[in-house]
Short mmCIF file of C-alpha atoms in Angstrom, two decimals:
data_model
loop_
_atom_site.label_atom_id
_atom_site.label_comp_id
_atom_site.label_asym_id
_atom_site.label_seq_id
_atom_site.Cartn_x
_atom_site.Cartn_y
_atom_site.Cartn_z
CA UNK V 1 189.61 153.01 87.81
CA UNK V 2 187.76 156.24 88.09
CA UNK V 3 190.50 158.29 89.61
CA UNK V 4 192.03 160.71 87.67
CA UNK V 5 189.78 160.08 84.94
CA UNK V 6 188.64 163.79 83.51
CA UNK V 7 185.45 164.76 83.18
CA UNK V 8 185.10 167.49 80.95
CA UNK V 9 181.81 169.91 81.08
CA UNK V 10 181.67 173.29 79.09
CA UNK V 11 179.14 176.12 79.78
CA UNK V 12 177.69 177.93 77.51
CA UNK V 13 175.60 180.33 79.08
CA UNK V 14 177.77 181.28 82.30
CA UNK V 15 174.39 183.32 84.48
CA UNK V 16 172.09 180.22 83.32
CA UNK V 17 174.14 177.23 83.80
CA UNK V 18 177.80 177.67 85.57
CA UNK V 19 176.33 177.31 88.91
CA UNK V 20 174.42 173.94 88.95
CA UNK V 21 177.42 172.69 86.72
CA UNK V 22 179.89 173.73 89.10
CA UNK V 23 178.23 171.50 91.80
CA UNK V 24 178.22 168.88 89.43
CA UNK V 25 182.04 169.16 88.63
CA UNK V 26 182.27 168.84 92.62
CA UNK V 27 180.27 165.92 92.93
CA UNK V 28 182.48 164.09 90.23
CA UNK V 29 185.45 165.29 92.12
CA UNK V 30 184.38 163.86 95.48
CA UNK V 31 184.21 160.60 93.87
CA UNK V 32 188.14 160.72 92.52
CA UNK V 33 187.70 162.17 88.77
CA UNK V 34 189.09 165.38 87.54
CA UNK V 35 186.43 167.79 87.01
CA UNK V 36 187.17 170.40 83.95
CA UNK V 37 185.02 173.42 83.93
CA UNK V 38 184.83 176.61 82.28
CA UNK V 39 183.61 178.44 79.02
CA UNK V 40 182.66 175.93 76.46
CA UNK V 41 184.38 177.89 73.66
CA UNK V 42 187.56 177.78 75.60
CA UNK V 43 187.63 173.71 76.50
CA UNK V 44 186.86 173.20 72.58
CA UNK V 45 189.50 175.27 71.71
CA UNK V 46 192.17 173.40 73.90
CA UNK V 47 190.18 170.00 73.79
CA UNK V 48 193.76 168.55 72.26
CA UNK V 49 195.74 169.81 75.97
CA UNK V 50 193.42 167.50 77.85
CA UNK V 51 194.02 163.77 78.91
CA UNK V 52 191.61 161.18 77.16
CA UNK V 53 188.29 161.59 79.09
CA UNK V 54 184.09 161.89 79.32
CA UNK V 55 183.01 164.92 77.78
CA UNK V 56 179.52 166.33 78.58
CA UNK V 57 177.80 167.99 76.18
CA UNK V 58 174.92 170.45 76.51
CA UNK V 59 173.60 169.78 72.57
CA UNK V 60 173.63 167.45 69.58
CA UNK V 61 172.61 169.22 67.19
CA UNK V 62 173.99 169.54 63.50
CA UNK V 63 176.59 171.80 64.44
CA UNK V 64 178.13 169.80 66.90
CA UNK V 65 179.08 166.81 64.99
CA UNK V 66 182.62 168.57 63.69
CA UNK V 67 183.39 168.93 67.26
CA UNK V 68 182.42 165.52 68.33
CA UNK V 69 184.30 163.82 65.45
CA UNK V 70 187.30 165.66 67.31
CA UNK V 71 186.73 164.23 70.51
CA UNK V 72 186.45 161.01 69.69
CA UNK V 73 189.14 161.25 67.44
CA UNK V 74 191.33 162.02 70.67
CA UNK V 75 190.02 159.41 72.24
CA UNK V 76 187.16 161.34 74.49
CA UNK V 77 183.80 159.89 75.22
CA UNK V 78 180.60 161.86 75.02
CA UNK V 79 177.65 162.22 77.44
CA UNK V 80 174.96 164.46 76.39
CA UNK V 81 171.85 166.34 77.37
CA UNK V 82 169.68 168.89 76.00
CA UNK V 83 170.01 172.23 77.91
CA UNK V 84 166.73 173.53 76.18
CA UNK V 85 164.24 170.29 76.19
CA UNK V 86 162.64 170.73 79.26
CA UNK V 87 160.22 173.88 77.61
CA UNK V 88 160.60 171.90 74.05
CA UNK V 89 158.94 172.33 70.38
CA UNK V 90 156.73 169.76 69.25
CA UNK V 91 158.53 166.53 68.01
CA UNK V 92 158.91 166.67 64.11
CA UNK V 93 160.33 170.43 64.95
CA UNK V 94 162.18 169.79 67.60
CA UNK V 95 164.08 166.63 66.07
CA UNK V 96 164.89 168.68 62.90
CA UNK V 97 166.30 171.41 65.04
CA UNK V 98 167.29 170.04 68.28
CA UNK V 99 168.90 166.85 67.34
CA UNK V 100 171.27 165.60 64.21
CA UNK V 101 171.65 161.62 62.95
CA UNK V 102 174.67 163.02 62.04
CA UNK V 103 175.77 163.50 65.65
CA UNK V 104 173.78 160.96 67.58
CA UNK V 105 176.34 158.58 66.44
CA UNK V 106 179.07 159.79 68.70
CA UNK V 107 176.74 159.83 71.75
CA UNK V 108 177.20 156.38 74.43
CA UNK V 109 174.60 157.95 76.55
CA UNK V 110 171.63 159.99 76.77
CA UNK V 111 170.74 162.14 80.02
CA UNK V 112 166.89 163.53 80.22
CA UNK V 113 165.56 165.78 82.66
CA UNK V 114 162.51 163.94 83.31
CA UNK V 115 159.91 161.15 81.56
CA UNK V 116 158.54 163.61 79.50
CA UNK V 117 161.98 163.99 78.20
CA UNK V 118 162.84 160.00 77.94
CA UNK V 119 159.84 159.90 75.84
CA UNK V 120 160.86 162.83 73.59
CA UNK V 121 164.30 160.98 72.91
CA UNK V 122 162.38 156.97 72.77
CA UNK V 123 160.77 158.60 69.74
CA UNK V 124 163.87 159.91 67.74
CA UNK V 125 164.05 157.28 64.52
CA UNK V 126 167.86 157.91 64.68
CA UNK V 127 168.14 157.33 68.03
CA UNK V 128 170.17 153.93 67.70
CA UNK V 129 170.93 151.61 70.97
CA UNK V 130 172.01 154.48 73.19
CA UNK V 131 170.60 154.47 76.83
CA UNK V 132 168.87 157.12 77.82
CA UNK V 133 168.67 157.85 81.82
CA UNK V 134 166.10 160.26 83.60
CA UNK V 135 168.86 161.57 85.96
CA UNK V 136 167.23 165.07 85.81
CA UNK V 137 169.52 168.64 85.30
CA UNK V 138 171.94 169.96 87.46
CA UNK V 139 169.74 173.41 87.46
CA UNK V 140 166.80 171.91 88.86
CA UNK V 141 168.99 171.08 92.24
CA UNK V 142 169.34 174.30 92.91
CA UNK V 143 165.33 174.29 93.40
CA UNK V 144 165.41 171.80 95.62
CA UNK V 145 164.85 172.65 99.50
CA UNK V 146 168.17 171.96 100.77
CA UNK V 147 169.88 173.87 97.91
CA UNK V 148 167.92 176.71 98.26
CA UNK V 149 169.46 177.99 101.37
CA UNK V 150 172.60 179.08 99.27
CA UNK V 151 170.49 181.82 97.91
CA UNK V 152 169.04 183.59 100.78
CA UNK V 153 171.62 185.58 101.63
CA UNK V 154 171.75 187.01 97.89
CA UNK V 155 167.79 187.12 97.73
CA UNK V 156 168.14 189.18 101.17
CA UNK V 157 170.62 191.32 99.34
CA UNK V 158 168.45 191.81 96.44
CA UNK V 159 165.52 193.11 98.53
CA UNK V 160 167.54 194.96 100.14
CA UNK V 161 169.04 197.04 96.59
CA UNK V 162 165.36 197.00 94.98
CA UNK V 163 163.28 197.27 97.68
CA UNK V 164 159.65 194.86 97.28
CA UNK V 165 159.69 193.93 93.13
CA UNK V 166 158.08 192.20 90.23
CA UNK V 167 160.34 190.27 88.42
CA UNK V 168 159.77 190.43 84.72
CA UNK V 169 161.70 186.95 82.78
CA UNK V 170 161.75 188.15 78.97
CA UNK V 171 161.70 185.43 76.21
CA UNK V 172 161.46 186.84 73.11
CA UNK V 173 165.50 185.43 71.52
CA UNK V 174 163.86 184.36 68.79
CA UNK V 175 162.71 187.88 67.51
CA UNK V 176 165.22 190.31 69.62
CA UNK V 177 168.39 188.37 69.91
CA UNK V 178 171.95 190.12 70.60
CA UNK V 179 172.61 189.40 67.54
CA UNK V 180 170.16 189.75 64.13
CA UNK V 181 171.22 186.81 62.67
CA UNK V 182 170.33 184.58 65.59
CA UNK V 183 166.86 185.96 65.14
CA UNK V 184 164.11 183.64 63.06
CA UNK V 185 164.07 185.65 60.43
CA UNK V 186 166.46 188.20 58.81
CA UNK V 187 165.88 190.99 55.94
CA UNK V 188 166.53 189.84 52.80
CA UNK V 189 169.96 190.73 51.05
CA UNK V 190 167.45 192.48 47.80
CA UNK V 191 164.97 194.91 48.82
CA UNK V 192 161.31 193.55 48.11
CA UNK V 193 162.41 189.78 48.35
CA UNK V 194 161.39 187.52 51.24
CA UNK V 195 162.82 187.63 54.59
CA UNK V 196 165.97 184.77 55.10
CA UNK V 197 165.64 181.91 57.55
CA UNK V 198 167.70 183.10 61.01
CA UNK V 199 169.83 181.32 63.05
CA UNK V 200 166.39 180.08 65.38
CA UNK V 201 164.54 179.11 62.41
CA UNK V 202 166.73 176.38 60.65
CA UNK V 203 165.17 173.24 60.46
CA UNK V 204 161.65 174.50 60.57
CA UNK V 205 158.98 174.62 57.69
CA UNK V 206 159.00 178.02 56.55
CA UNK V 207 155.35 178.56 57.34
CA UNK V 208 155.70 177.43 61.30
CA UNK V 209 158.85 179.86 61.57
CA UNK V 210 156.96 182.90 60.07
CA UNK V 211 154.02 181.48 62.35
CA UNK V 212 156.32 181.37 65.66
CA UNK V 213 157.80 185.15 64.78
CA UNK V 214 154.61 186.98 64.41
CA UNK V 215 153.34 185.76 67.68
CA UNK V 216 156.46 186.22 69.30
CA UNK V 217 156.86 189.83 68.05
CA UNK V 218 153.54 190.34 69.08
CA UNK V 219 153.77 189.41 72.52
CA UNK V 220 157.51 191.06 72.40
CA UNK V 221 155.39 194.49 71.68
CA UNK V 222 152.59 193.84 74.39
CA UNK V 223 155.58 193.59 76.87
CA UNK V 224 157.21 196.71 75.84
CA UNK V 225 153.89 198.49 76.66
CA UNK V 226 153.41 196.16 79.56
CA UNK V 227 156.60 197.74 81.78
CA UNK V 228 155.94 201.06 81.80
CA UNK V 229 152.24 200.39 82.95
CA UNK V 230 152.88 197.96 85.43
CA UNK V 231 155.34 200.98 86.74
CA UNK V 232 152.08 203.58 86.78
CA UNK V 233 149.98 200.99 88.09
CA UNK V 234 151.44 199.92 91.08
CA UNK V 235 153.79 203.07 92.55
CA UNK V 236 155.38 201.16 95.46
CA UNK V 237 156.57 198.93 93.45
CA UNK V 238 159.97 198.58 91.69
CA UNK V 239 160.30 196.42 88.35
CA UNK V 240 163.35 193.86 87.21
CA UNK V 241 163.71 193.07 83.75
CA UNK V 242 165.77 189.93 83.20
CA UNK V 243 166.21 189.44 79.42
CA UNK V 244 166.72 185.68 78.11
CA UNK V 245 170.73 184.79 78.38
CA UNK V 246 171.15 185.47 74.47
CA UNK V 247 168.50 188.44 74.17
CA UNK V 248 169.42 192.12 73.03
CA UNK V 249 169.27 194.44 76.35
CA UNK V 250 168.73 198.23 74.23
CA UNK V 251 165.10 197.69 73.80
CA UNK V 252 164.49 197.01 77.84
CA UNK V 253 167.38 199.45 78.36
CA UNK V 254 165.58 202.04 76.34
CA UNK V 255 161.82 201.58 78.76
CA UNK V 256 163.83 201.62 81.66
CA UNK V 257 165.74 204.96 80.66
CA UNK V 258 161.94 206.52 80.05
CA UNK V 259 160.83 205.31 83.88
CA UNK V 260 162.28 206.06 87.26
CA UNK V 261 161.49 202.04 89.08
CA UNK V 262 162.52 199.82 86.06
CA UNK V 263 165.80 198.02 86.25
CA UNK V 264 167.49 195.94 83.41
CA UNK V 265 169.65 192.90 85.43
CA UNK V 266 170.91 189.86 83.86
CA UNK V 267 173.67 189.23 86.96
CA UNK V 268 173.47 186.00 88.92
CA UNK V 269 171.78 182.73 89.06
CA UNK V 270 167.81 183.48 88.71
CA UNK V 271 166.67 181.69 91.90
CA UNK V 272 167.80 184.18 93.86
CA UNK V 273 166.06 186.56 92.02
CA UNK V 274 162.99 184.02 92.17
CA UNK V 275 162.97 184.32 96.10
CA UNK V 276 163.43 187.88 96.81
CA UNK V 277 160.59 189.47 94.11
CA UNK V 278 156.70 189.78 95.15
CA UNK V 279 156.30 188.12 91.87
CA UNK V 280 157.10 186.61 88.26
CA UNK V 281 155.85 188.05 84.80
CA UNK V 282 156.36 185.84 82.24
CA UNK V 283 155.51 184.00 78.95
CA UNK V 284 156.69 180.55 78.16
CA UNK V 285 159.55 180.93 80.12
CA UNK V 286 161.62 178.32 81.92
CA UNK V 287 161.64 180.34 84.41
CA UNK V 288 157.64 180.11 84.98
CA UNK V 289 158.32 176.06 86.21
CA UNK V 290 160.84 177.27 88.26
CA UNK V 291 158.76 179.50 90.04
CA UNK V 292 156.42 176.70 90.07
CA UNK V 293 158.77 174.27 92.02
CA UNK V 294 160.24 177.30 94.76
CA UNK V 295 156.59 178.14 95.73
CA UNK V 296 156.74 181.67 93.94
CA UNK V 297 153.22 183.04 92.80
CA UNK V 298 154.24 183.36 89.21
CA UNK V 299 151.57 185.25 85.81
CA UNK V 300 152.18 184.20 82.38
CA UNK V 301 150.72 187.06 80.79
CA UNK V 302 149.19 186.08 77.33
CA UNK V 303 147.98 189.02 75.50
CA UNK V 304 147.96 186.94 72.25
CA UNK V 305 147.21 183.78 71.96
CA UNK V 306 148.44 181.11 69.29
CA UNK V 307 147.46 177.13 70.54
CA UNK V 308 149.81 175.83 68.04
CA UNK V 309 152.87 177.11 69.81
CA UNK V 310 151.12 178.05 72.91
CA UNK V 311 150.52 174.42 73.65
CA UNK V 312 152.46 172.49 71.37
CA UNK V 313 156.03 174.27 72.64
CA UNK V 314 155.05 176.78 75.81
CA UNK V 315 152.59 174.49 77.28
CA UNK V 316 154.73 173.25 80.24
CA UNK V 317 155.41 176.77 81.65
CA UNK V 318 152.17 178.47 80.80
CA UNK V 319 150.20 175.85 82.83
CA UNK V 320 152.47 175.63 85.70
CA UNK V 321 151.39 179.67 86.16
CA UNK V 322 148.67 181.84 86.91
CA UNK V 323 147.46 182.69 83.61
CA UNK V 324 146.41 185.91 82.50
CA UNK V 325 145.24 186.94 78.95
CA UNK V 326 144.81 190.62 79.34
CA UNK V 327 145.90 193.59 80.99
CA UNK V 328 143.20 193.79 83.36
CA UNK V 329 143.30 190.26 84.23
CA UNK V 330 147.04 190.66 85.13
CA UNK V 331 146.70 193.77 87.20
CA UNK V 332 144.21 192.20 88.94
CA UNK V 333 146.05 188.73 89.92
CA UNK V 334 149.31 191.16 90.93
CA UNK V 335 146.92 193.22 93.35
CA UNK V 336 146.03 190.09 94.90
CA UNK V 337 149.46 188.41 95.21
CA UNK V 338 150.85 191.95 96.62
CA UNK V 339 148.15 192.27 99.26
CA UNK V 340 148.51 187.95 99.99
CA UNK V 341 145.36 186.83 99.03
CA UNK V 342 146.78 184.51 95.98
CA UNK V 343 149.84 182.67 96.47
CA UNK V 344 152.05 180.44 94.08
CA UNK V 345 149.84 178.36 91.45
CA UNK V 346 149.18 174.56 92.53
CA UNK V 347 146.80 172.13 92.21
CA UNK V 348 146.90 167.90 91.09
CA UNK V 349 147.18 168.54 87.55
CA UNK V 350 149.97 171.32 87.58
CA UNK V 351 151.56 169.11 90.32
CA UNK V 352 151.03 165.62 87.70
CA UNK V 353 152.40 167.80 85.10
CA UNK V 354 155.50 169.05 86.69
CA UNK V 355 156.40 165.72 88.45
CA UNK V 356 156.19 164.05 84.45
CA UNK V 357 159.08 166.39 83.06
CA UNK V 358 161.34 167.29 86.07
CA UNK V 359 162.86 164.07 87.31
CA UNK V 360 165.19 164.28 90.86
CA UNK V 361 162.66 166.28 92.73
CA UNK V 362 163.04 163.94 95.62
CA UNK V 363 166.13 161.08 96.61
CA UNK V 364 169.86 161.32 94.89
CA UNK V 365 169.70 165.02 93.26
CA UNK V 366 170.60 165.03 90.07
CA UNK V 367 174.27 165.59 90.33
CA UNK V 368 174.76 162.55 92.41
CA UNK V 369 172.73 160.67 90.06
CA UNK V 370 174.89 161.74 86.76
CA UNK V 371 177.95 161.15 88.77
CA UNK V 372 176.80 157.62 89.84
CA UNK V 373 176.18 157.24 86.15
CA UNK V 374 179.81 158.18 85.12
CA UNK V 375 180.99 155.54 87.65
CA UNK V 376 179.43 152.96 86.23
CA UNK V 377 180.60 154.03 82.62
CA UNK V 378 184.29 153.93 84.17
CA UNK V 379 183.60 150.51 85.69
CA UNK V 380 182.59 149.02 82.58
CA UNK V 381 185.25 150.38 80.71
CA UNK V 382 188.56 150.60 83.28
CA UNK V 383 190.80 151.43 80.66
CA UNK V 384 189.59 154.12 78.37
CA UNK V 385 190.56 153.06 74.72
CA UNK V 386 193.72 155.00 73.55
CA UNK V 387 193.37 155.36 69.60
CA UNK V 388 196.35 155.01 67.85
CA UNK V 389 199.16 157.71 67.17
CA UNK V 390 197.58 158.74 63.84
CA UNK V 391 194.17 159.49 64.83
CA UNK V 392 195.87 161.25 67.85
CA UNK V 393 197.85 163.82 65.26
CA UNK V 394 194.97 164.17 63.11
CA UNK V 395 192.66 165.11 66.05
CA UNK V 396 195.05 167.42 67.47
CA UNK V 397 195.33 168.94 63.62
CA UNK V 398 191.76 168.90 63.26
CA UNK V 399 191.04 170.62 66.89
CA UNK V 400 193.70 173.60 65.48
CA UNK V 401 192.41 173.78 62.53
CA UNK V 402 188.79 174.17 63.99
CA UNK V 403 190.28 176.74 66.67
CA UNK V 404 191.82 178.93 64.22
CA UNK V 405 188.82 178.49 62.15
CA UNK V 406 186.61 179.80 64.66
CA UNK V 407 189.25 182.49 66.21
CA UNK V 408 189.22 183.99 62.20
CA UNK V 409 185.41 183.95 61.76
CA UNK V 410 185.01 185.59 65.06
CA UNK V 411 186.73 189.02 63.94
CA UNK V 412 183.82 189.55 61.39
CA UNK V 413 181.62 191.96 62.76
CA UNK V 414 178.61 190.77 64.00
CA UNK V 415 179.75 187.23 64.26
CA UNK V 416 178.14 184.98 66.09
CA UNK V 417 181.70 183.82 67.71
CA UNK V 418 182.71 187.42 68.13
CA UNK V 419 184.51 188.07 71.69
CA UNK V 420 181.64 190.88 72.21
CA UNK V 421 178.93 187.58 71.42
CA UNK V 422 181.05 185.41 73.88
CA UNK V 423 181.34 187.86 76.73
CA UNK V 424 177.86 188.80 77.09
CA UNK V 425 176.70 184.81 77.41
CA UNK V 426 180.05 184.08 79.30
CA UNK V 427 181.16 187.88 81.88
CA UNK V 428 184.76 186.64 83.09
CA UNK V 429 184.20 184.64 86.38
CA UNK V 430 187.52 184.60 88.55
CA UNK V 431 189.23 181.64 90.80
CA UNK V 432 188.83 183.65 93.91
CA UNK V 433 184.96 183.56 92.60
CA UNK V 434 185.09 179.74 91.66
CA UNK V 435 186.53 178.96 95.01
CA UNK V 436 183.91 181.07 96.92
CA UNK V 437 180.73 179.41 95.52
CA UNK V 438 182.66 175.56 96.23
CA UNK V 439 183.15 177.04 99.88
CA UNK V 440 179.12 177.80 100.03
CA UNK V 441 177.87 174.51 97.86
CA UNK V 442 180.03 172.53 100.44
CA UNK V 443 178.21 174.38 102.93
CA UNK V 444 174.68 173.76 102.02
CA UNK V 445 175.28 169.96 101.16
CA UNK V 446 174.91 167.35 104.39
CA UNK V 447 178.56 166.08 105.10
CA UNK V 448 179.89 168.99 102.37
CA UNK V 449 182.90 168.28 99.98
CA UNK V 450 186.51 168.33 100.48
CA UNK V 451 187.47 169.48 96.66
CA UNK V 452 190.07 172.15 95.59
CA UNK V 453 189.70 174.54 92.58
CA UNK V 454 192.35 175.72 90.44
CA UNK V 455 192.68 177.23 87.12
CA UNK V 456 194.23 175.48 84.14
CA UNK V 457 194.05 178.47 81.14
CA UNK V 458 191.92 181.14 80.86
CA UNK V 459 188.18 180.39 81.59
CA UNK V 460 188.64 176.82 82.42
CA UNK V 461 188.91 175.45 86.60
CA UNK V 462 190.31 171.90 87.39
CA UNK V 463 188.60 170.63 90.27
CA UNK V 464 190.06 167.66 92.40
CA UNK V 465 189.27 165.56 95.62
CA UNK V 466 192.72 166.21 96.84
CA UNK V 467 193.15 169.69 99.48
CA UNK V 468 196.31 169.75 98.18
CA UNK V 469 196.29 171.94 94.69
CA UNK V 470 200.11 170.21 93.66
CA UNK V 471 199.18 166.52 93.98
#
């Protein structure tokens, strides 16, 4: 039986994915499980408090397989996507860095966010006997027309606070991330020696990271001089910067201290955002298909050009935009847009190429669909296997042991589990907060949701079909 059964689902990045993971958790509450949400680094921690259950997991990647051996040590089942293969690298990069043998085997079921992702997976060699199932990402809902109601109000509220804006998505983690070591590259401990592989560049050949950085960096420096001109160039108009979840904030900061309309916000879901600016500014950015998909005239400004990342890893949101490869070209296409003669890119081929990596555009969204999924995983299996009392203890040791592990490593400064690191992808979100956003999602949805929120330790929400929080 499905009831009671918990189904556990960190987030990682709270602005980026909380939200669409939230309606999620309510879906799988509707249907009778027990819907665990909060900060992933907080679940893991207390993984060993929590009955035997399904655990979704964002990633699979090499790091992952320490916690995984945990959960299904305890007993735990995993169910994973990738939050980052919809805008993907090439195969033989992406496998090295993306995805571990070493994990896959820990993994009952894949979930892909379209074909093009199905494919990507199909083509793993360790990809075993696993199904893998287009159900599409919980994010993508939110795009979808009878979602997109919950964020007029907030768009509204946005104009209202910034008057008519261009929104300006930055992507540039991999060479100005919060912290260096996440970077792909970092200085070399000896003066005069090589640069060391970063946190974004393990698993690539040395000569695609260095490849990758310098045309990153050099669009990172074209959009440094790109904000304060698009300020000169168009008076009446405000700016938004909205750095990448894990990108350092000083740099943007630092323009925006020099002009009097630039604004540095990384606050709230970015659809809202999406709907209330004049227009997007971006390159390679997620955010570019999303654009796409609301109807939002959105520029991917290419100032430098490299084809073997430009279409071998960006390709997806570059297409789906306007494209623009100078200044000039750029002004040009925003003085259009602002005075409504060019509205959001379309055409057959961007439509083709959209419809072939977002599943769930149409039907079931993609909640329903993963939550259908989880039912029939709990059918076939009514009695979740309860490993014996040994592996129990030595999961529970092993989950302290990794806790304490982490909490240690995390005082270093400049750690990439440091509290600072953790608050600024994961700002404290509150129950009254939690409760509010259920209240709208059951609003926007046809028939709504009768599910009640409350809070189980810090950062982590129980959600459950019954109204009444003590049953």
């Amino acid at each position: 039986m499905r009831d009671g059964v918990p189904i556990i689902i960190p987030v990682e990045n709270q602005v980026r994915e909380f939200d669409p993971k939230l309606l999620l958790a309510a879906a799988c509450a509707q249907r009778g499980f027990t819907a665990l949400i909060g900060s992933r680094r907080e679940i893991d921690f207390r993984i060993a408090s929590f009955s035997r259950g399904i655990y979704l997991s964002k990633s699979m990647t090499r790091r992952s397989v320490k916690m995984f051996r945990i959960l299904r040590t305890l007993g735990h089942e995993i169910v994973a996507w990738d939050e980052e293969a919809l805008v993907h690298l090439p195969p033989h990069v992406y496998y090295s860095r993306r995805l571990s043998p070493e994990a896959m085997p820990y993994i009952s079921h894949l979930l892909a966010w379209g074909q093009d992702n199905v494919e990507l997976f199909e083509q793993y060699p360790h990809l075993g006997e696993r199904p893998i199932h287009a159900t599409g990402n919980p994010r993508n809902d939110f795009l979808r027309p009878e979602l997109r109601s919950l964020f007029l109000a907030q768009a509204t509220s946005y104009r209202a606070a910034h008057g008519d804006f261009i929104l300006i998505n930055t992507n540039f983690n991999h060479v100005n991330a919060f912290y260096p070591i996440e970077n792909l590259f970092v200085p070399a401990a000896v003066p005069g020696e090589e640069p060391q592989h970063g946190r974004a560049s393990l698993g690539m050949a040395r000569d695609y990271a260095l490849g990758l950085r310098d045309h990153k960096q050099a669009l990172f420096e074209h959009f440094q001089r790109l904000i304060p001109e698009l300020e000169k160039t168009f008076p009446r108009i405000n700016i938004v910067v909205r750095p990448h979840p894990t990108e350092g904030h000083a740099v943007y900061e630092e323009i925006a201290r020099r002009c009097t309309r630039v604004r540095v916000i990384n606050e709230g879901n970015v659809v809202p955002w999406l709907l209330a600016a004049k227009a997007l500014v971006h390159n390679g950015c997620t955010t570019g298909v999303e654009a796409y998909v609301l109807g939002v005239p959105a520029l991917s400004y290419r100032p430098h050009v490299d084809d073997r990342y430009d279409d071998g890893f960006y390709r997806l949101p570059n297409r789906a935009s306007h494209q623009c490869f100078d200044f000039a070209e750029l002004m040009d296409a925003l003085q259009k847009i602002l005075a409504g003669k060019l509205s959001a890119a379309d055409g057959a081929e961007r439509k083709a190429l959209v419809d072939h990596h977002l599943a769930a555009q149409e039907g079931p969204l993609s909640v329903e669909r993963i939550a259908n999924l989880l039912e029939e995983i709990v059918a076939g299996r009514p009695e979740l296997p309860s490993p014996p009392l040994e592996r129990r203890v030595a999961g529970r040791l092993a989950a302290t042991k990794r806790r304490w592990g982490k909490k240690w490593k995390g005082r270093k400064r400049g750690a990439h589990n440091s509290p600072e690191f953790h608050r600024h992808r994961y700002p404290p979100i509150s129950l009254t907060q939690v409760r509010s956003r259920l209240a709208t999602l059951g609003d926007a949805l046809p028939g709504g949701f009768a599910v009640h929120a409350d809070q189980v330790a810090e950062e982590i929400f129980r959600l459950r079909r019954d109204a009444d929080p003590q049953a």
